mmCIF file of C-alpha atoms in Angstrom:
data_model
loop_
_atom_site.group_PDB
_atom_site.id
_atom_site.type_symbol
_atom_site.label_atom_id
_atom_site.label_comp_id
_atom_site.label_asym_id
_atom_site.label_seq_id
_atom_site.Cartn_x
_atom_site.Cartn_y
_atom_site.Cartn_z
ATOM 1 C CA MET A 34 20.073 -28.365 12.527
ATOM 2 C CA THR A 35 16.136 -28.285 11.821
ATOM 3 C CA TYR A 36 14.952 -29.591 8.331
ATOM 4 C CA LEU A 37 11.377 -29.248 6.943
ATOM 5 C CA ILE A 38 10.345 -31.622 4.443
ATOM 6 C CA ASP A 39 6.865 -31.166 2.151
ATOM 7 C CA ARG A 40 5.367 -34.328 1.694
ATOM 8 C CA ARG A 41 2.422 -33.224 -0.017
ATOM 9 C CA LEU A 42 1.181 -34.775 -3.293
ATOM 10 C CA GLN A 43 2.256 -32.902 -6.373
ATOM 11 C CA GLY A 44 2.222 -33.732 -9.794
ATOM 12 C CA LYS A 45 5.250 -33.433 -12.192
ATOM 13 C CA ASN A 46 7.342 -30.335 -12.511
ATOM 14 C CA LYS A 47 4.648 -28.497 -10.207
ATOM 15 C CA SER A 48 5.446 -26.635 -6.870
ATOM 16 C CA ALA A 49 2.623 -26.673 -4.108
ATOM 17 C CA VAL A 50 4.170 -24.081 -2.519
ATOM 18 C CA ASN A 51 4.157 -21.637 -5.470
ATOM 19 C CA ARG A 52 0.600 -22.315 -6.256
ATOM 20 C CA GLU A 53 -0.311 -21.718 -2.644
ATOM 21 C CA ARG A 54 1.686 -18.308 -2.830
ATOM 22 C CA PHE A 55 -0.009 -17.901 -6.324
ATOM 23 C CA LEU A 56 -3.750 -17.976 -5.200
ATOM 24 C CA ARG A 57 -3.070 -16.039 -2.341
ATOM 25 C CA ARG A 58 -1.464 -13.208 -4.385
ATOM 26 C CA TYR A 59 -4.334 -12.890 -6.733
ATOM 27 C CA LYS A 60 -7.428 -14.039 -4.986
ATOM 28 C CA SER A 61 -9.518 -11.389 -6.159
ATOM 29 C CA GLN A 62 -8.321 -11.913 -10.252
ATOM 30 C CA ILE A 63 -9.219 -15.705 -9.570
ATOM 31 C CA LYS A 64 -12.701 -15.265 -7.647
ATOM 32 C CA ASP A 65 -13.799 -12.618 -10.958
ATOM 33 C CA ALA A 66 -12.504 -15.533 -12.867
ATOM 34 C CA VAL A 67 -14.538 -18.211 -11.019
ATOM 35 C CA GLY A 68 -17.802 -16.034 -11.369
ATOM 36 C CA ARG A 69 -17.399 -15.424 -15.183
ATOM 37 C CA ALA A 70 -16.916 -19.468 -15.122
ATOM 38 C CA ILE A 71 -19.733 -20.238 -13.209
ATOM 39 C CA LYS A 72 -22.417 -18.257 -15.829
ATOM 40 C CA GLY A 73 -21.885 -21.099 -18.452
ATOM 41 C CA ARG A 74 -22.011 -24.059 -16.717
ATOM 42 C CA SER A 75 -24.260 -26.508 -15.263
ATOM 43 C CA ILE A 76 -25.151 -26.824 -11.852
ATOM 44 C CA THR A 77 -24.395 -30.593 -12.158
ATOM 45 C CA ASP A 78 -20.703 -30.160 -12.935
ATOM 46 C CA VAL A 79 -20.120 -27.708 -10.021
ATOM 47 C CA GLU A 80 -17.647 -29.929 -8.104
ATOM 48 C CA ASN A 81 -15.620 -30.460 -11.024
ATOM 49 C CA GLY A 82 -12.406 -27.763 -11.466
ATOM 50 C CA GLU A 83 -11.983 -25.401 -14.382
ATOM 51 C CA LYS A 84 -9.547 -23.346 -16.586
ATOM 52 C CA VAL A 85 -9.958 -19.780 -15.763
ATOM 53 C CA SER A 86 -8.247 -16.732 -17.540
ATOM 54 C CA ILE A 87 -6.882 -14.055 -16.220
ATOM 55 C CA PRO A 88 -5.422 -11.029 -17.917
ATOM 56 C CA VAL A 89 -1.538 -10.911 -18.152
ATOM 57 C CA LYS A 90 -1.988 -6.985 -16.901
ATOM 58 C CA ASP A 91 -3.020 -8.329 -13.790
ATOM 59 C CA VAL A 92 -0.378 -10.994 -13.405
ATOM 60 C CA SER A 93 2.847 -9.009 -14.884
ATOM 61 C CA GLU A 94 5.259 -7.592 -12.313
ATOM 62 C CA PRO A 95 8.212 -5.346 -12.579
ATOM 63 C CA SER A 96 11.465 -6.026 -13.342
ATOM 64 C CA PHE A 97 14.920 -5.160 -13.755
ATOM 65 C CA GLY A 98 17.138 -5.948 -16.649
ATOM 66 C CA HIS A 99 20.746 -4.283 -17.640
ATOM 67 C CA ALA A 100 20.508 -1.859 -20.645
ATOM 68 C CA HIS A 101 22.863 -1.930 -23.303
ATOM 69 C CA GLY A 102 24.144 1.710 -23.422
ATOM 70 C CA GLY A 103 27.283 3.692 -24.688
ATOM 71 C CA VAL A 104 28.583 3.217 -28.149
ATOM 72 C CA TRP A 105 29.008 -0.910 -29.029
ATOM 73 C CA GLU A 106 30.873 -2.263 -31.660
ATOM 74 C CA VAL A 107 29.853 -5.664 -32.622
ATOM 75 C CA VAL A 108 30.927 -8.106 -34.955
ATOM 76 C CA ASN A 109 28.365 -10.575 -36.774
ATOM 77 C CA PRO A 110 30.298 -13.743 -38.259
ATOM 78 C CA GLY A 111 29.142 -14.349 -41.696
ATOM 79 C CA ASN A 112 27.657 -10.977 -42.676
ATOM 80 C CA GLN A 113 28.364 -10.105 -46.378
ATOM 81 C CA GLU A 114 25.465 -6.989 -46.558
ATOM 82 C CA TYR A 115 26.837 -4.460 -44.000
ATOM 83 C CA LEU A 116 30.101 -2.385 -43.301
ATOM 84 C CA LYS A 117 31.220 -0.486 -40.500
ATOM 85 C CA GLY A 118 29.557 2.954 -40.312
ATOM 86 C CA ASP A 119 26.526 1.663 -42.215
ATOM 87 C CA GLN A 120 23.280 2.801 -40.688
ATOM 88 C CA ILE A 121 20.499 0.824 -40.225
ATOM 89 C CA ASN A 122 16.690 1.720 -41.033
ATOM 90 C CA ARG A 123 14.014 1.114 -38.382
ATOM 91 C CA PRO A 124 11.926 -1.809 -39.421
ATOM 92 C CA LYS A 125 8.407 -1.385 -40.542
ATOM 93 C CA GLY A 126 5.960 -1.856 -38.169
ATOM 94 C CA GLY A 127 7.894 -0.910 -34.941
ATOM 95 C CA GLY A 128 10.285 -2.704 -33.514
ATOM 96 C CA GLY A 129 10.628 -5.986 -31.067
ATOM 97 C CA SER A 130 10.107 -9.404 -32.219
ATOM 98 C CA GLY A 131 6.220 -9.552 -32.587
ATOM 99 C CA ARG A 132 5.135 -11.052 -35.901
ATOM 100 C CA GLY A 133 1.651 -9.808 -36.218
ATOM 101 C CA LYS A 134 0.608 -6.507 -38.597
ATOM 102 C CA ALA A 135 -0.430 -3.773 -36.938
ATOM 103 C CA GLY A 136 -4.495 -3.137 -37.099
ATOM 104 C CA ASN A 137 -6.416 0.453 -37.361
ATOM 105 C CA SER A 138 -8.148 -0.301 -33.943
ATOM 106 C CA ASP A 139 -7.235 1.976 -31.280
ATOM 107 C CA GLN A 140 -8.447 -1.110 -28.430
ATOM 108 C CA MET A 141 -5.314 -2.805 -26.861
ATOM 109 C CA THR A 142 -5.742 -6.576 -26.975
ATOM 110 C CA GLU A 143 -3.396 -9.027 -24.951
ATOM 111 C CA ASP A 144 -3.426 -12.442 -24.284
ATOM 112 C CA ASP A 145 -4.913 -14.167 -21.175
ATOM 113 C CA PHE A 146 -3.078 -16.131 -18.274
ATOM 114 C CA ILE A 147 -4.904 -19.524 -18.284
ATOM 115 C CA PHE A 148 -4.556 -21.289 -14.840
ATOM 116 C CA GLU A 149 -6.761 -24.360 -14.004
ATOM 117 C CA LEU A 150 -8.244 -24.442 -10.511
ATOM 118 C CA SER A 151 -8.435 -27.878 -9.289
ATOM 119 C CA ARG A 152 -12.150 -29.465 -7.888
ATOM 120 C CA GLU A 153 -11.113 -28.289 -4.374
ATOM 121 C CA GLU A 154 -10.261 -24.843 -5.251
ATOM 122 C CA PHE A 155 -12.796 -23.726 -7.389
ATOM 123 C CA MET A 156 -15.325 -25.222 -4.612
ATOM 124 C CA ASN A 157 -13.410 -22.580 -1.936
ATOM 125 C CA TYR A 158 -13.802 -19.917 -4.281
ATOM 126 C CA PHE A 159 -17.507 -20.629 -4.871
ATOM 127 C CA PHE A 160 -18.707 -20.941 -1.736
ATOM 128 C CA GLU A 161 -16.478 -18.824 0.033
ATOM 129 C CA ASP A 162 -18.686 -15.591 0.556
ATOM 130 C CA LEU A 163 -21.741 -18.188 1.172
ATOM 131 C CA GLU A 164 -23.335 -19.286 4.619
ATOM 132 C CA LEU A 165 -26.709 -20.288 6.478
ATOM 133 C CA PRO A 166 -27.831 -16.466 7.648
ATOM 134 C CA HIS A 167 -28.434 -16.238 11.102
ATOM 135 C CA MET A 168 -26.559 -18.872 12.364
ATOM 136 C CA VAL A 169 -27.209 -19.426 16.065
ATOM 137 C CA LYS A 170 -25.591 -21.816 19.001
ATOM 138 C CA THR A 171 -28.747 -22.653 20.367
ATOM 139 C CA GLN A 172 -27.342 -25.224 22.492
ATOM 140 C CA LEU A 173 -24.112 -26.773 23.057
ATOM 141 C CA THR A 174 -24.799 -30.456 22.093
ATOM 142 C CA ALA A 175 -22.216 -33.748 22.535
ATOM 143 C CA SER A 176 -20.791 -34.981 19.148
ATOM 144 C CA THR A 177 -18.007 -37.375 18.023
ATOM 145 C CA ASP A 178 -15.392 -33.911 17.770
ATOM 146 C CA PHE A 179 -13.309 -34.023 20.802
ATOM 147 C CA LYS A 180 -10.631 -31.714 22.492
ATOM 148 C CA ASN A 181 -7.854 -32.914 24.797
ATOM 149 C CA GLN A 182 -8.033 -31.244 28.131
ATOM 150 C CA ARG A 183 -6.057 -31.366 31.778
ATOM 151 C CA ALA A 184 -7.259 -33.365 34.018
ATOM 152 C CA GLY A 185 -5.424 -33.802 37.495
ATOM 153 C CA TYR A 186 -2.182 -36.404 37.313
ATOM 154 C CA ASN A 187 -1.961 -39.938 36.911
ATOM 155 C CA MET A 188 -0.073 -42.656 38.392
ATOM 156 C CA SER A 189 1.084 -44.289 35.580
ATOM 157 C CA GLY A 190 1.792 -42.581 31.672
ATOM 158 C CA THR A 191 4.642 -42.253 29.403
ATOM 159 C CA PRO A 192 7.935 -40.504 30.397
ATOM 160 C CA SER A 193 7.420 -37.396 28.137
ATOM 161 C CA ASN A 194 3.746 -36.753 30.608
ATOM 162 C CA ILE A 195 5.751 -36.380 33.548
ATOM 163 C CA HIS A 196 4.866 -33.560 35.912
ATOM 164 C CA VAL A 197 8.632 -32.796 37.265
ATOM 165 C CA LEU A 198 7.368 -30.676 40.172
ATOM 166 C CA ARG A 199 4.638 -32.672 40.915
ATOM 167 C CA SER A 200 6.792 -35.777 41.479
ATOM 168 C CA LEU A 201 8.992 -33.922 43.231
ATOM 169 C CA ARG A 202 6.623 -32.824 45.927
ATOM 170 C CA GLY A 203 5.336 -36.184 46.279
ATOM 171 C CA ALA A 204 9.002 -37.655 46.858
ATOM 172 C CA LEU A 205 9.730 -34.858 49.849
ATOM 173 C CA GLY A 206 6.801 -35.902 51.553
ATOM 174 C CA ARG A 207 7.323 -39.444 51.118
ATOM 175 C CA ARG A 208 10.723 -39.091 52.776
ATOM 176 C CA ILE A 209 9.282 -36.824 55.579
ATOM 177 C CA ALA A 210 6.725 -39.396 56.502
ATOM 178 C CA VAL A 211 8.830 -42.351 56.096
ATOM 179 C CA GLY A 212 11.714 -41.000 57.721
ATOM 180 C CA GLY A 213 9.946 -39.212 60.150
ATOM 181 C CA GLY A 214 10.539 -41.631 63.042
ATOM 182 C CA SER A 215 13.944 -42.421 62.670
ATOM 183 C CA ARG A 216 14.766 -38.756 62.815
ATOM 184 C CA LYS A 217 12.894 -38.705 66.213
ATOM 185 C CA ARG A 218 15.024 -41.619 67.544
ATOM 186 C CA VAL A 219 18.262 -39.961 66.456
ATOM 187 C CA ALA A 220 17.481 -36.316 67.781
ATOM 188 C CA GLU A 221 16.614 -38.406 71.362
ATOM 189 C CA ALA A 222 19.570 -40.262 71.171
ATOM 190 C CA GLU A 223 21.834 -37.586 70.156
ATOM 191 C CA ARG A 224 20.343 -35.502 73.395
ATOM 192 C CA GLU A 225 20.770 -38.094 75.826
ATOM 193 C CA LEU A 226 25.046 -38.661 74.374
ATOM 194 C CA GLU A 227 25.619 -35.454 74.675
ATOM 195 C CA GLN A 228 24.402 -35.293 78.744
ATOM 196 C CA LEU A 229 26.444 -38.422 79.287
ATOM 197 C CA LEU A 230 29.161 -36.675 78.020
ATOM 198 C CA LEU A 231 28.193 -33.551 79.677
ATOM 199 C CA ASP A 232 28.477 -35.861 83.222
ATOM 200 C CA GLY A 233 31.490 -37.129 82.910
ATOM 201 C CA ALA A 234 30.597 -40.402 81.441
ATOM 202 C CA PRO A 235 33.904 -42.235 79.747
ATOM 203 C CA LEU A 236 33.737 -43.263 76.059
ATOM 204 C CA LEU A 237 33.951 -47.148 76.547
ATOM 205 C CA ASP A 238 30.794 -46.680 78.982
ATOM 206 C CA PRO A 239 28.485 -49.496 77.551
ATOM 207 C CA ARG A 240 25.254 -46.735 77.907
ATOM 208 C CA VAL A 241 27.877 -44.058 75.418
ATOM 209 C CA ILE A 242 28.830 -47.207 73.045
ATOM 210 C CA GLU A 243 24.973 -48.125 72.957
ATOM 211 C CA LEU A 244 23.861 -45.151 71.778
ATOM 212 C CA LYS A 245 26.636 -44.470 69.337
ATOM 213 C CA LYS A 246 25.385 -47.367 67.519
ATOM 214 C CA LEU A 247 21.904 -47.061 67.627
ATOM 215 C CA ILE A 248 22.800 -43.169 66.291
ATOM 216 C CA HIS A 249 24.848 -44.972 62.877
ATOM 217 C CA HIS A 250 22.152 -47.523 62.231
ATOM 218 C CA LEU A 251 19.631 -44.740 62.138
ATOM 219 C CA HIS A 252 21.597 -42.446 59.971
ATOM 220 C CA THR A 253 22.220 -45.590 57.779
ATOM 221 C CA ARG A 254 17.790 -46.157 57.596
ATOM 222 C CA LEU A 255 17.241 -42.526 57.000
ATOM 223 C CA LEU A 256 20.236 -42.488 53.796
ATOM 224 C CA ALA A 257 18.696 -45.867 52.741
ATOM 225 C CA ILE A 258 15.841 -43.722 51.633
ATOM 226 C CA PRO A 259 15.640 -42.844 48.166
ATOM 227 C CA PHE A 260 15.541 -39.387 47.110
ATOM 228 C CA ILE A 261 12.757 -40.822 44.085
ATOM 229 C CA ASP A 262 10.972 -43.554 43.751
ATOM 230 C CA PRO A 263 8.888 -44.546 41.145
ATOM 231 C CA PHE A 264 5.466 -44.616 43.399
ATOM 232 C CA ASP A 265 6.490 -40.592 43.657
ATOM 233 C CA LEU A 266 5.854 -40.094 39.798
ATOM 234 C CA ARG A 267 2.849 -38.326 39.146
ATOM 235 C CA TYR A 268 1.794 -38.190 35.031
ATOM 236 C CA THR A 269 -0.074 -35.431 33.758
ATOM 237 C CA ASN A 270 -3.591 -36.750 33.066
ATOM 238 C CA ARG A 271 -5.382 -35.507 29.596
ATOM 239 C CA ILE A 272 -9.273 -36.373 28.850
ATOM 240 C CA LYS A 273 -11.225 -35.611 26.135
ATOM 241 C CA VAL A 274 -13.824 -33.280 26.480
ATOM 242 C CA PRO A 275 -16.609 -32.805 23.454
ATOM 243 C CA LYS A 276 -16.240 -29.504 21.765
ATOM 244 C CA PRO A 277 -19.013 -27.112 21.640
ATOM 245 C CA MET A 278 -20.788 -27.812 18.407
ATOM 246 C CA THR A 279 -23.441 -26.443 16.537
ATOM 247 C CA GLN A 280 -26.511 -28.985 15.295
ATOM 248 C CA ALA A 281 -28.364 -27.833 12.408
ATOM 249 C CA VAL A 282 -30.968 -29.647 10.301
ATOM 250 C CA MET A 283 -31.726 -29.045 6.821
ATOM 251 C CA PHE A 284 -35.506 -29.294 5.365
ATOM 252 C CA CYS A 285 -35.912 -29.453 1.606
ATOM 253 C CA ILE A 286 -39.512 -29.083 0.458
ATOM 254 C CA MET A 287 -40.446 -29.682 -3.240
ATOM 255 C CA ASP A 288 -43.451 -29.412 -4.902
ATOM 256 C CA VAL A 289 -44.076 -32.691 -7.225
ATOM 257 C CA SER A 290 -47.521 -32.067 -8.298
ATOM 258 C CA GLY A 291 -49.142 -32.397 -11.629
ATOM 259 C CA SER A 292 -48.979 -28.368 -12.445
ATOM 260 C CA MET A 293 -44.843 -28.723 -11.709
ATOM 261 C CA ASP A 294 -43.926 -29.847 -15.138
ATOM 262 C CA GLU A 295 -40.571 -31.451 -16.025
ATOM 263 C CA THR A 296 -38.483 -28.421 -16.975
ATOM 264 C CA ARG A 297 -39.813 -26.899 -13.546
ATOM 265 C CA LYS A 298 -39.080 -29.700 -11.679
ATOM 266 C CA ASP A 299 -35.794 -29.871 -13.287
ATOM 267 C CA THR A 300 -35.319 -26.795 -12.158
ATOM 268 C CA ALA A 301 -35.968 -27.286 -8.823
ATOM 269 C CA LYS A 302 -33.892 -30.706 -8.235
ATOM 270 C CA ARG A 303 -30.890 -27.886 -10.064
ATOM 271 C CA PHE A 304 -31.378 -25.773 -6.870
ATOM 272 C CA PHE A 305 -31.783 -28.768 -4.400
ATOM 273 C CA ILE A 306 -28.494 -30.439 -5.373
ATOM 274 C CA LEU A 307 -26.843 -27.096 -5.148
ATOM 275 C CA LEU A 308 -28.332 -26.253 -2.177
ATOM 276 C CA TYR A 309 -27.162 -29.530 -0.476
ATOM 277 C CA LEU A 310 -23.578 -29.548 -2.078
ATOM 278 C CA PHE A 311 -23.399 -26.036 -0.427
ATOM 279 C CA LEU A 312 -24.810 -27.302 3.507
ATOM 280 C CA LYS A 313 -22.422 -30.760 2.795
ATOM 281 C CA ARG A 314 -19.399 -28.829 2.087
ATOM 282 C CA VAL A 315 -19.866 -25.671 4.543
ATOM 283 C CA TYR A 316 -21.544 -27.670 7.627
ATOM 284 C CA ASP A 317 -20.242 -30.972 8.865
ATOM 285 C CA LYS A 318 -22.779 -31.233 11.162
ATOM 286 C CA ILE A 319 -25.929 -30.581 9.380
ATOM 287 C CA GLU A 320 -28.442 -33.544 8.646
ATOM 288 C CA VAL A 321 -30.864 -32.758 5.743
ATOM 289 C CA VAL A 322 -34.421 -34.331 5.729
ATOM 290 C CA PHE A 323 -36.152 -34.409 2.029
ATOM 291 C CA ILE A 324 -40.160 -34.040 2.132
ATOM 292 C CA ARG A 325 -41.825 -34.264 -1.470
ATOM 293 C CA HIS A 326 -45.568 -33.279 -1.481
ATOM 294 C CA HIS A 327 -48.411 -33.304 -4.014
ATOM 295 C CA THR A 328 -52.124 -33.855 -2.681
ATOM 296 C CA ALA A 329 -50.320 -35.648 0.536
ATOM 297 C CA ALA A 330 -46.428 -34.919 1.556
ATOM 298 C CA ALA A 331 -44.336 -38.082 2.510
ATOM 299 C CA GLU A 332 -40.300 -37.996 3.980
ATOM 300 C CA VAL A 333 -38.267 -39.504 1.088
ATOM 301 C CA ASP A 334 -34.322 -40.494 0.580
ATOM 302 C CA GLU A 335 -32.296 -38.551 -1.681
ATOM 303 C CA GLU A 336 -32.965 -40.897 -4.408
ATOM 304 C CA GLU A 337 -36.528 -40.759 -4.388
ATOM 305 C CA PHE A 338 -36.731 -36.809 -3.654
ATOM 306 C CA PHE A 339 -34.973 -36.067 -7.384
ATOM 307 C CA HIS A 340 -35.811 -39.390 -9.430
ATOM 308 C CA SER A 341 -39.629 -40.519 -8.184
ATOM 309 C CA ARG A 342 -41.662 -39.534 -10.894
ATOM 310 C CA GLU A 343 -45.397 -39.625 -9.092
ATOM 311 C CA SER A 344 -47.462 -36.506 -9.112
ATOM 312 C CA GLY A 345 -50.935 -35.336 -8.369
ATOM 313 C CA GLY A 346 -52.939 -32.460 -7.273
ATOM 314 C CA THR A 347 -51.244 -29.669 -4.766
ATOM 315 C CA VAL A 348 -52.244 -29.646 -1.070
ATOM 316 C CA VAL A 349 -49.086 -27.497 0.256
ATOM 317 C CA SER A 350 -50.281 -27.550 3.667
ATOM 318 C CA SER A 351 -49.941 -31.302 3.945
ATOM 319 C CA ALA A 352 -45.866 -30.636 3.545
ATOM 320 C CA LEU A 353 -46.259 -28.173 6.483
ATOM 321 C CA HIS A 354 -48.085 -30.106 8.819
ATOM 322 C CA LEU A 355 -45.458 -33.262 8.117
ATOM 323 C CA LEU A 356 -42.452 -30.518 8.578
ATOM 324 C CA ASP A 357 -43.891 -29.593 12.054
ATOM 325 C CA LYS A 358 -44.646 -33.505 12.837
ATOM 326 C CA ILE A 359 -41.088 -34.083 12.342
ATOM 327 C CA ILE A 360 -39.544 -30.905 13.861
ATOM 328 C CA ASP A 361 -41.605 -31.949 17.153
ATOM 329 C CA GLU A 362 -40.705 -35.445 16.995
ATOM 330 C CA ARG A 363 -36.860 -35.517 15.855
ATOM 331 C CA TYR A 364 -35.592 -32.051 15.796
ATOM 332 C CA GLY A 365 -37.592 -30.242 19.211
ATOM 333 C CA GLY A 366 -36.155 -28.649 22.119
ATOM 334 C CA GLY A 367 -34.070 -26.678 21.034
ATOM 335 C CA SER A 368 -31.360 -28.461 20.609
ATOM 336 C CA TYR A 369 -31.302 -28.143 16.759
ATOM 337 C CA ASN A 370 -30.855 -25.183 14.507
ATOM 338 C CA ALA A 371 -33.589 -26.168 11.693
ATOM 339 C CA TYR A 372 -33.813 -24.157 8.300
ATOM 340 C CA VAL A 373 -36.140 -24.737 5.754
ATOM 341 C CA ALA A 374 -36.267 -24.394 1.526
ATOM 342 C CA GLN A 375 -38.984 -24.768 -0.148
ATOM 343 C CA ALA A 376 -39.494 -25.137 -3.915
ATOM 344 C CA SER A 377 -42.863 -24.746 -6.027
ATOM 345 C CA ASP A 378 -44.827 -23.216 -8.681
ATOM 346 C CA GLY A 379 -46.757 -21.866 -6.520
ATOM 347 C CA ASP A 380 -50.372 -23.368 -8.020
ATOM 348 C CA ASN A 381 -52.178 -24.260 -4.498
ATOM 349 C CA TRP A 382 -56.088 -24.284 -3.492
ATOM 350 C CA ASP A 383 -56.833 -20.746 -2.607
ATOM 351 C CA ASN A 384 -58.264 -21.809 0.450
ATOM 352 C CA ASP A 385 -54.822 -24.067 1.337
ATOM 353 C CA SER A 386 -52.441 -21.218 0.669
ATOM 354 C CA VAL A 387 -54.162 -19.313 3.346
ATOM 355 C CA LEU A 388 -53.872 -22.245 5.572
ATOM 356 C CA CYS A 389 -50.267 -22.281 4.786
ATOM 357 C CA ARG A 390 -49.556 -19.038 5.637
ATOM 358 C CA GLN A 391 -51.112 -19.348 9.174
ATOM 359 C CA LEU A 392 -49.049 -22.472 9.904
ATOM 360 C CA LEU A 393 -45.909 -20.661 8.906
ATOM 361 C CA VAL A 394 -46.522 -17.599 10.992
ATOM 362 C CA ASN A 395 -48.131 -19.263 14.225
ATOM 363 C CA THR A 396 -46.525 -22.744 14.339
ATOM 364 C CA ILE A 397 -43.332 -22.858 12.008
ATOM 365 C CA MET A 398 -41.505 -19.749 11.855
ATOM 366 C CA PRO A 399 -40.965 -19.725 15.663
ATOM 367 C CA LYS A 400 -39.091 -23.021 15.487
ATOM 368 C CA VAL A 401 -36.918 -22.406 12.937
ATOM 369 C CA GLN A 402 -33.861 -20.130 12.420
ATOM 370 C CA TYR A 403 -34.388 -19.408 8.618
ATOM 371 C CA TYR A 404 -37.091 -20.386 5.743
ATOM 372 C CA THR A 405 -36.786 -19.866 2.095
ATOM 373 C CA TYR A 406 -39.335 -19.841 -0.517
ATOM 374 C CA VAL A 407 -38.511 -20.208 -4.337
ATOM 375 C CA GLU A 408 -41.206 -20.118 -6.923
ATOM 376 C CA ILE A 409 -40.629 -21.423 -10.268
ATOM 377 C CA THR A 410 -42.769 -19.452 -12.665
ATOM 378 C CA ASP A 411 -42.312 -17.449 -15.654
ATOM 379 C CA GLY A 412 -45.828 -16.090 -15.338
ATOM 380 C CA PRO A 413 -47.409 -13.375 -12.535
ATOM 381 C CA PRO A 414 -47.091 -14.530 -8.830
ATOM 382 C CA GLN A 415 -49.458 -17.383 -7.568
ATOM 383 C CA ASN A 416 -51.843 -17.539 -4.597
ATOM 384 C CA LEU A 417 -48.961 -18.858 -2.789
ATOM 385 C CA TRP A 418 -46.688 -16.248 -3.598
ATOM 386 C CA GLU A 419 -49.316 -13.669 -2.431
ATOM 387 C CA GLN A 420 -50.260 -15.091 1.074
ATOM 388 C CA TYR A 421 -46.275 -16.186 1.928
ATOM 389 C CA SER A 422 -45.225 -12.120 1.252
ATOM 390 C CA HIS A 423 -47.282 -11.486 4.573
ATOM 391 C CA VAL A 424 -45.080 -13.762 6.731
ATOM 392 C CA PRO A 425 -41.770 -11.259 6.903
ATOM 393 C CA ASP A 426 -44.656 -8.779 8.361
ATOM 394 C CA HIS A 427 -44.303 -11.211 11.311
ATOM 395 C CA HIS A 428 -40.800 -13.090 10.784
ATOM 396 C CA GLN A 429 -37.821 -11.406 9.601
ATOM 397 C CA HIS A 430 -35.596 -14.533 8.794
ATOM 398 C CA PHE A 431 -38.149 -15.156 6.151
ATOM 399 C CA ALA A 432 -36.886 -15.180 2.248
ATOM 400 C CA MET A 433 -38.647 -15.243 -0.883
ATOM 401 C CA GLN A 434 -36.963 -15.356 -4.731
ATOM 402 C CA LYS A 435 -38.472 -16.230 -7.843
ATOM 403 C CA ILE A 436 -37.199 -18.493 -10.624
ATOM 404 C CA VAL A 437 -37.909 -17.749 -13.962
ATOM 405 C CA THR A 438 -35.061 -19.822 -16.325
ATOM 406 C CA PRO A 439 -31.897 -21.816 -14.464
ATOM 407 C CA ALA A 440 -29.902 -19.205 -15.264
ATOM 408 C CA ASP A 441 -31.724 -17.512 -12.519
ATOM 409 C CA ILE A 442 -30.346 -20.252 -9.771
ATOM 410 C CA TYR A 443 -26.943 -18.967 -9.086
ATOM 411 C CA PRO A 444 -28.172 -15.257 -8.242
ATOM 412 C CA VAL A 445 -31.007 -16.389 -6.593
ATOM 413 C CA PHE A 446 -29.253 -18.914 -4.288
ATOM 414 C CA ARG A 447 -26.090 -16.167 -3.694
ATOM 415 C CA GLU A 448 -28.887 -13.768 -2.433
ATOM 416 C CA LEU A 449 -30.721 -16.293 -0.500
ATOM 417 C CA PHE A 450 -27.599 -17.568 1.562
ATOM 418 C CA LYS A 451 -25.398 -14.684 1.189
ATOM 419 C CA LYS A 452 -23.348 -13.548 4.101
ATOM 420 C CA GLN A 453 -25.487 -11.282 6.838
ATOM 421 C CA PRO A 454 -24.273 -8.036 8.419
ATOM 422 C CA LYS A 455 -22.512 -8.197 11.585
#
């Protein structure tokens, strides 16, 4: 008999199996509830769990019960009001055990089922239908993930890895090789002995006695050869080979010039925080490069990218030149899938915006898989937007979206990174 013991950690009075069954059964209702919940929460709290409510009608299930049919006589002890045969008026407001009064409205109301999702479950539902668009494997590269693969046989190993057929085949070959000479001499001695006996040689003839001793000695040697020897054992050999993995890099470019006030910078930061969480969660093998720019661009770490107060004028092409340089020096040769996300208010020098479009069309877009530009402004499109709008005419893997308020971050993000049709 086999016993399966579920040792997964779970809280008091909770069943992990029942919880998983509930999540599978009401996946669509929970997903809709998660969609309603994220509209009212901050992006910085996106990794926390959430209490979601599901209408009772969506989780109710039919059930069978025993009806009290026929005529029943019930004796209630302590009854001082009713006698046998009395008729009881129907309670006002309908039967049942409800204590509320009926309203005048025709609308139906019912309580919601409150269900608390853990942090992991909430993130799974939120990121379920998102992915980096047009992800292709440009090269199978070595990685830290390996898989076991059979590679011949070893002469040493654990008993569980013994290859029986290969070991018996080796033992048979060894017995044939070791006993070949003795079997040949036995066959020769037996033929000679048979010939002597046919010629009438007596049994006490010295040559007959000598041949019998030789045959007996050779048979003894053959029987002493072991059926299988430790030398014959062969063990299945397994080696670790790298798994084919997709290697990607994501460039985050943010405008920190003087025209980007604190509100716009905060919106850009929130967008990149969400993007960073998404990348780290969905793709294990992906590198993230942070580039911030005003009149000059610099590659920075995550802390400086989000919290530095340095600002100045706006020269967007400086960031694109640095982006191109980093790709050539560290991520060139087709070994990486490069993705770029740029956030700016769109305010840039007119001549520089034209240069940015030329850099994208001629230099950068052929090197990246996907490029997305987010313009954070509550006014009309800026000159950078106007120039970037011509890029999709040359490269279809270029997307643009506009963010006016922080409430637009979620729909813009989901539109940029929604799953593409196969």
